[in-house]
Amino acid sequence: MADDETDYAETEYLYNRVMAGALTGAVAALGARPGWHVLDAGCGPGGVLPLLHAAVAPGGTVIGVDSSLPHVERARRLLRECGLQDAVTVAVADLCGDLPVAAGSCAAAWAADVLYPDTVGDPGAVVARLARALKPGGVLGIFYGNWLRPLYLPGYARLEHLICAAREAVYAREHAWQGPPHPERPLGWVERAGLDVRGLSLFPVVHRQPLPNLVRRYIATAILDGHYARAVVAGGEAIGMTTEDAALWQRLSDPDSPEYVLDQPDYYCAMTAILALGQRPV
């Protein structure tokens, strides 16, 4: 197992903890009930599996699939920690290939932060495959908790806007995510898969000081020293970041700086998750 794969699985686990409130609300909106058979497509390190199991118990079943073996192993570890290793199945499977469920067998399918063009090719094709797994009246939930613009640098709006613009510049150069394949367009995938659009909802998440340890770790490693740092290096100059902007960013993102943003007593962060729901006609 490669170290970077292991680190990625742990980062995803931290992300699930950060977004726990939104995930709980979104799973409730999915409407899963006791006795349902549910597929978690792209389950990652398994953060949502206990929530799905709680929704369908007693009598229901949950199967999680992911193409990453480190993610599947992390999910199995989480299930053991929760005492659910015998209640939830997790398997390695590629969403672009055959799914380990029969057509028309699932009361619900869930796909969270996984349908990206550079990971699955055509997200709409995967949604169509998930739609075929649903029984009549079955529900599909497509969740994104890491796409809509977050607030990680409160009080430094100009700098954060520049960093987000730099990230977009990198995406435009490397991924060309525009139009129908973009994660902001899940309703089109739902409709083209022959499902009825059941709704589109937003779920806010806010964390404030004192930050929970897992939240602080996620922001420090995945955001400040991760996505944001890479955006500044790769795209900052292209979107007009000045030397003063770069110096401010250095002070805010350096744990040894007296201005380190995560040490500011009034610090908070806010994210917004999005959930698209589709239903197979009866």
Tab-separated table of C-alpha atoms in Angstrom:
chain	number	residue	atom	x	y	z
A	1	MET	CA	0.000	0.000	0.000
A	2	ALA	CA	1.525	3.324	-1.070
A	3	ASP	CA	1.971	5.991	1.581
A	4	ASP	CA	0.144	8.615	-0.475
A	5	GLU	CA	-2.858	6.296	-0.821
A	6	THR	CA	-2.882	5.704	2.928
A	7	ASP	CA	-2.667	9.438	3.611
A	8	TYR	CA	-5.510	10.106	1.163
A	9	ALA	CA	-7.754	7.575	2.915
A	10	GLU	CA	-7.061	9.237	6.269
A	11	THR	CA	-7.761	12.689	4.809
A	12	GLU	CA	-11.096	11.445	3.492
A	13	TYR	CA	-11.907	10.057	6.925
A	14	LEU	CA	-11.179	13.461	8.506
A	15	TYR	CA	-13.308	15.154	5.841
A	16	ASN	CA	-16.247	12.895	6.711
A	17	ARG	CA	-15.922	13.903	10.356
A	18	VAL	CA	-15.837	17.601	9.431
A	19	MET	CA	-18.967	17.231	7.290
A	20	ALA	CA	-20.803	14.953	9.738
A	21	GLY	CA	-23.652	17.398	10.318
A	22	ALA	CA	-24.370	17.847	6.617
A	23	LEU	CA	-24.028	14.123	5.947
A	24	THR	CA	-26.506	13.312	8.714
A	25	GLY	CA	-29.028	15.765	7.298
A	26	ALA	CA	-28.530	14.565	3.738
A	27	VAL	CA	-28.964	10.892	4.657
A	28	ALA	CA	-32.190	11.826	6.443
A	29	ALA	CA	-33.342	13.631	3.291
A	30	LEU	CA	-32.623	10.477	1.278
A	31	GLY	CA	-35.551	8.961	3.146
A	32	ALA	CA	-34.133	5.479	3.659
A	33	ARG	CA	-36.289	3.330	5.938
A	34	PRO	CA	-35.938	0.071	7.891
A	35	GLY	CA	-35.730	-2.935	5.588
A	36	TRP	CA	-34.245	-1.057	2.616
A	37	HIS	CA	-31.296	-2.340	0.583
A	38	VAL	CA	-28.922	0.589	0.008
A	39	LEU	CA	-25.789	0.957	-2.127
A	40	ASP	CA	-23.079	3.467	-1.135
A	41	ALA	CA	-21.327	4.007	-4.465
A	42	GLY	CA	-17.829	5.324	-3.830
A	43	CYS	CA	-18.004	4.857	-0.060
A	44	GLY	CA	-14.421	6.039	0.516
A	45	PRO	CA	-13.239	5.372	4.076
A	46	GLY	CA	-16.808	4.579	5.121
A	47	GLY	CA	-17.880	7.693	6.974
A	48	VAL	CA	-21.493	7.449	5.799
A	49	LEU	CA	-21.921	3.691	6.172
A	50	PRO	CA	-22.956	3.849	9.873
A	51	LEU	CA	-25.501	6.563	9.037
A	52	LEU	CA	-27.000	4.501	6.224
A	53	HIS	CA	-27.094	1.391	8.412
A	54	ALA	CA	-28.895	3.283	11.177
A	55	ALA	CA	-31.500	4.445	8.634
A	56	VAL	CA	-32.302	0.961	7.298
A	57	ALA	CA	-32.045	-1.053	10.537
A	58	PRO	CA	-33.598	-3.319	11.502
A	59	GLY	CA	-33.904	-5.606	8.525
A	60	GLY	CA	-32.118	-3.517	5.917
A	61	THR	CA	-28.785	-4.056	4.226
A	62	VAL	CA	-25.993	-1.705	3.173
A	63	ILE	CA	-23.197	-2.406	0.727
A	64	GLY	CA	-20.367	0.062	0.171
A	65	VAL	CA	-18.121	-0.080	-2.872
A	66	ASP	CA	-14.987	1.871	-3.749
A	67	SER	CA	-12.232	1.434	-6.317
A	68	SER	CA	-9.497	2.244	-3.773
A	69	LEU	CA	-8.265	-0.647	-1.635
A	70	PRO	CA	-6.875	1.739	1.064
A	71	HIS	CA	-10.307	3.340	1.313
A	72	VAL	CA	-12.040	-0.031	1.572
A	73	GLU	CA	-9.607	-1.173	4.266
A	74	ARG	CA	-10.165	2.064	6.211
A	75	ALA	CA	-13.937	1.585	5.887
A	76	ARG	CA	-13.698	-1.976	7.209
A	77	ARG	CA	-11.662	-0.721	10.152
A	78	LEU	CA	-14.306	1.902	10.914
A	79	LEU	CA	-17.048	-0.739	10.769
A	80	ARG	CA	-15.135	-2.913	13.224
A	81	GLU	CA	-14.755	0.077	15.551
A	82	CYS	CA	-18.533	0.619	15.365
A	83	GLY	CA	-19.349	-3.072	15.751
A	84	LEU	CA	-20.939	-3.157	12.294
A	85	GLN	CA	-18.521	-5.484	10.517
A	86	ASP	CA	-21.214	-8.177	10.240
A	87	ALA	CA	-24.003	-5.775	9.312
A	88	VAL	CA	-22.440	-3.799	6.441
A	89	THR	CA	-20.556	-5.179	3.432
A	90	VAL	CA	-17.708	-3.276	1.787
A	91	ALA	CA	-16.102	-4.347	-1.486
A	92	VAL	CA	-13.633	-3.102	-4.074
A	93	ALA	CA	-15.489	-2.180	-7.258
A	94	ASP	CA	-15.106	0.320	-10.091
A	95	LEU	CA	-18.139	2.549	-10.619
A	96	CYS	CA	-17.302	2.597	-14.316
A	97	GLY	CA	-17.707	-1.199	-14.484
A	98	ASP	CA	-20.224	-3.737	-13.290
A	99	LEU	CA	-21.703	-3.007	-9.875
A	100	PRO	CA	-21.948	-5.848	-7.332
A	101	VAL	CA	-25.737	-5.473	-7.112
A	102	ALA	CA	-28.459	-6.789	-9.367
A	103	ALA	CA	-30.448	-4.466	-11.598
A	104	GLY	CA	-33.580	-3.242	-9.867
A	105	SER	CA	-32.469	-4.516	-6.453
A	106	CYS	CA	-31.736	-1.312	-4.484
A	107	ALA	CA	-34.259	0.849	-2.682
A	108	ALA	CA	-31.667	3.629	-2.603
A	109	ALA	CA	-28.220	4.493	-3.926
A	110	TRP	CA	-25.880	7.101	-2.490
A	111	ALA	CA	-22.884	8.752	-4.181
A	112	ALA	CA	-20.940	11.334	-2.171
A	113	ASP	CA	-18.037	13.400	-3.509
A	114	VAL	CA	-17.108	10.805	-6.104
A	115	LEU	CA	-18.693	11.739	-9.448
A	116	TYR	CA	-15.905	13.836	-10.973
A	117	PRO	CA	-14.950	13.754	-14.668
A	118	ASP	CA	-11.289	13.003	-13.959
A	119	THR	CA	-12.138	10.030	-11.730
A	120	VAL	CA	-15.155	8.434	-13.445
A	121	GLY	CA	-14.959	9.946	-16.935
A	122	ASP	CA	-18.622	10.687	-17.664
A	123	PRO	CA	-20.528	11.231	-14.398
A	124	GLY	CA	-23.827	10.969	-16.274
A	125	ALA	CA	-22.978	7.440	-17.398
A	126	VAL	CA	-22.292	6.385	-13.803
A	127	VAL	CA	-25.583	7.935	-12.690
A	128	ALA	CA	-27.379	5.957	-15.417
A	129	ARG	CA	-25.712	2.780	-14.114
A	130	LEU	CA	-26.830	3.590	-10.566
A	131	ALA	CA	-30.343	4.319	-11.816
A	132	ARG	CA	-30.545	0.828	-13.318
A	133	ALA	CA	-29.685	-0.628	-9.901
A	134	LEU	CA	-32.760	1.032	-8.372
A	135	LYS	CA	-36.080	-0.725	-8.032
A	136	PRO	CA	-39.209	1.211	-9.109
A	137	GLY	CA	-39.639	4.058	-6.656
A	138	GLY	CA	-35.994	3.783	-5.595
A	139	VAL	CA	-34.096	6.948	-4.698
A	140	LEU	CA	-30.654	8.204	-5.738
A	141	GLY	CA	-28.783	10.791	-3.677
A	142	ILE	CA	-25.813	12.692	-5.149
A	143	PHE	CA	-23.945	14.622	-2.452
A	144	TYR	CA	-21.099	17.132	-2.734
A	145	GLY	CA	-19.664	18.602	0.425
A	146	ASN	CA	-16.391	19.888	-0.991
A	147	TRP	CA	-17.422	21.798	-4.085
A	148	LEU	CA	-19.419	24.942	-3.280
A	149	ARG	CA	-17.104	27.724	-2.151
A	150	PRO	CA	-16.172	27.372	1.537
A	151	LEU	CA	-15.082	29.938	4.115
A	152	TYR	CA	-11.792	28.940	5.713
A	153	LEU	CA	-10.243	32.429	6.034
A	154	PRO	CA	-12.890	34.586	7.756
A	155	GLY	CA	-12.017	38.247	7.589
A	156	TYR	CA	-9.731	37.809	4.583
A	157	ALA	CA	-12.307	37.690	1.812
A	158	ARG	CA	-10.117	39.152	-0.938
A	159	LEU	CA	-7.325	36.678	-0.259
A	160	GLU	CA	-9.709	33.732	-0.120
A	161	HIS	CA	-11.417	34.801	-3.339
A	162	LEU	CA	-8.015	34.958	-5.036
A	163	ILE	CA	-7.068	31.510	-3.775
A	164	CYS	CA	-10.377	30.041	-4.937
A	165	ALA	CA	-9.895	31.720	-8.325
A	166	ALA	CA	-6.413	30.213	-8.489
A	167	ARG	CA	-7.895	26.781	-7.822
A	168	GLU	CA	-10.394	27.327	-10.629
A	169	ALA	CA	-7.572	28.361	-12.947
A	170	VAL	CA	-5.780	25.112	-12.167
A	171	TYR	CA	-8.959	23.074	-12.718
A	172	ALA	CA	-9.620	24.822	-16.028
A	173	ARG	CA	-6.085	24.065	-17.179
A	174	GLU	CA	-5.866	20.474	-15.958
A	175	HIS	CA	-9.429	19.171	-15.978
A	176	ALA	CA	-11.584	21.333	-18.264
A	177	TRP	CA	-14.615	20.870	-16.013
A	178	GLN	CA	-17.176	23.011	-17.775
A	179	GLY	CA	-20.856	22.646	-18.572
A	180	PRO	CA	-22.818	19.383	-18.189
A	181	PRO	CA	-19.967	17.253	-16.697
A	182	HIS	CA	-19.350	19.785	-13.922
A	183	PRO	CA	-20.221	18.738	-10.328
A	184	GLU	CA	-22.572	21.717	-10.091
A	185	ARG	CA	-24.838	20.082	-12.730
A	186	PRO	CA	-26.105	16.829	-11.121
A	187	LEU	CA	-29.757	17.459	-11.957
A	188	GLY	CA	-28.991	17.018	-15.656
A	189	TRP	CA	-27.394	13.633	-14.957
A	190	VAL	CA	-30.474	12.609	-12.963
A	191	GLU	CA	-32.885	13.583	-15.737
A	192	ARG	CA	-30.840	11.965	-18.518
A	193	ALA	CA	-30.774	8.740	-16.500
A	194	GLY	CA	-34.577	8.635	-16.682
A	195	LEU	CA	-35.122	9.558	-13.050
A	196	ASP	CA	-37.559	12.123	-11.741
A	197	VAL	CA	-35.885	15.044	-9.967
A	198	ARG	CA	-37.075	14.896	-6.373
A	199	GLY	CA	-35.201	17.889	-5.035
A	200	LEU	CA	-32.030	19.904	-4.572
A	201	SER	CA	-31.019	20.922	-1.047
A	202	LEU	CA	-28.187	22.741	0.700
A	203	PHE	CA	-26.759	21.742	4.086
A	204	PRO	CA	-24.577	24.244	5.962
A	205	VAL	CA	-21.736	23.194	8.270
A	206	VAL	CA	-20.092	25.612	10.728
A	207	HIS	CA	-17.236	24.971	13.161
A	208	ARG	CA	-15.976	27.613	15.605
A	209	GLN	CA	-13.394	27.894	18.334
A	210	PRO	CA	-12.487	25.833	20.183
A	211	LEU	CA	-12.211	23.687	17.059
A	212	PRO	CA	-12.637	19.931	17.506
A	213	ASN	CA	-9.278	18.243	17.044
A	214	LEU	CA	-10.286	16.380	13.873
A	215	VAL	CA	-11.633	19.586	12.303
A	216	ARG	CA	-8.423	21.459	13.085
A	217	ARG	CA	-6.323	18.617	11.664
A	218	TYR	CA	-8.347	18.558	8.455
A	219	ILE	CA	-8.158	22.308	7.842
A	220	ALA	CA	-4.463	22.467	8.724
A	221	THR	CA	-3.386	19.544	6.537
A	222	ALA	CA	-5.925	19.207	3.732
A	223	ILE	CA	-6.760	22.898	3.218
A	224	LEU	CA	-4.093	25.308	4.449
A	225	ASP	CA	-1.158	23.019	3.700
A	226	GLY	CA	-3.044	21.186	0.965
A	227	HIS	CA	-5.569	22.552	-1.537
A	228	TYR	CA	-5.004	26.226	-0.749
A	229	ALA	CA	-1.209	25.980	-0.671
A	230	ARG	CA	-1.135	24.154	-4.009
A	231	ALA	CA	-3.467	26.721	-5.559
A	232	VAL	CA	-1.252	29.608	-4.473
A	233	VAL	CA	1.834	27.937	-5.941
A	234	ALA	CA	0.208	26.688	-9.145
A	235	GLY	CA	-2.195	29.498	-10.001
A	236	GLY	CA	-1.674	32.507	-7.754
A	237	GLU	CA	0.395	34.550	-10.184
A	238	ALA	CA	-1.988	33.821	-13.062
A	239	ILE	CA	-4.948	35.441	-11.286
A	240	GLY	CA	-3.095	38.489	-9.975
A	241	MET	CA	-1.911	37.672	-6.467
A	242	THR	CA	0.555	40.352	-5.377
A	243	THR	CA	3.632	39.973	-3.225
A	244	GLU	CA	1.600	41.519	-0.392
A	245	ASP	CA	-1.099	38.865	-0.883
A	246	ALA	CA	1.528	36.132	-0.813
A	247	ALA	CA	3.070	37.547	2.346
A	248	LEU	CA	-0.328	37.720	4.060
A	249	TRP	CA	-1.046	34.126	3.040
A	250	GLN	CA	2.295	33.035	4.473
A	251	ARG	CA	1.517	34.643	7.831
A	252	LEU	CA	-1.992	33.181	8.017
A	253	SER	CA	-1.022	29.647	6.974
A	254	ASP	CA	2.192	29.210	8.959
A	255	PRO	CA	1.577	27.363	12.271
A	256	ASP	CA	4.596	29.169	13.761
A	257	SER	CA	3.235	32.601	12.889
A	258	PRO	CA	1.472	34.693	15.568
A	259	GLU	CA	-1.186	35.383	12.879
A	260	TYR	CA	-1.865	31.700	12.159
A	261	VAL	CA	-5.536	31.665	11.266
A	262	LEU	CA	-6.415	28.537	13.258
A	263	ASP	CA	-5.076	30.152	16.444
A	264	GLN	CA	-7.235	33.260	16.163
A	265	PRO	CA	-9.701	33.179	19.100
A	266	ASP	CA	-12.710	34.199	16.986
A	267	TYR	CA	-11.929	31.803	14.131
A	268	TYR	CA	-14.689	29.826	12.454
A	269	CYS	CA	-15.135	28.020	9.159
A	270	ALA	CA	-18.252	27.380	7.102
A	271	MET	CA	-18.976	24.954	4.294
A	272	THR	CA	-22.108	24.254	2.268
A	273	ALA	CA	-22.996	20.793	1.002
A	274	ILE	CA	-25.376	20.127	-1.878
A	275	LEU	CA	-27.683	17.125	-2.326
A	276	ALA	CA	-29.487	16.236	-5.532
A	277	LEU	CA	-32.226	13.604	-5.312
A	278	GLY	CA	-33.661	11.536	-8.116
A	279	GLN	CA	-36.325	8.821	-8.060
A	280	ARG	CA	-36.978	5.977	-10.444
A	281	PRO	CA	-40.559	6.175	-11.718
A	282	VAL	CA	-42.912	3.544	-10.320
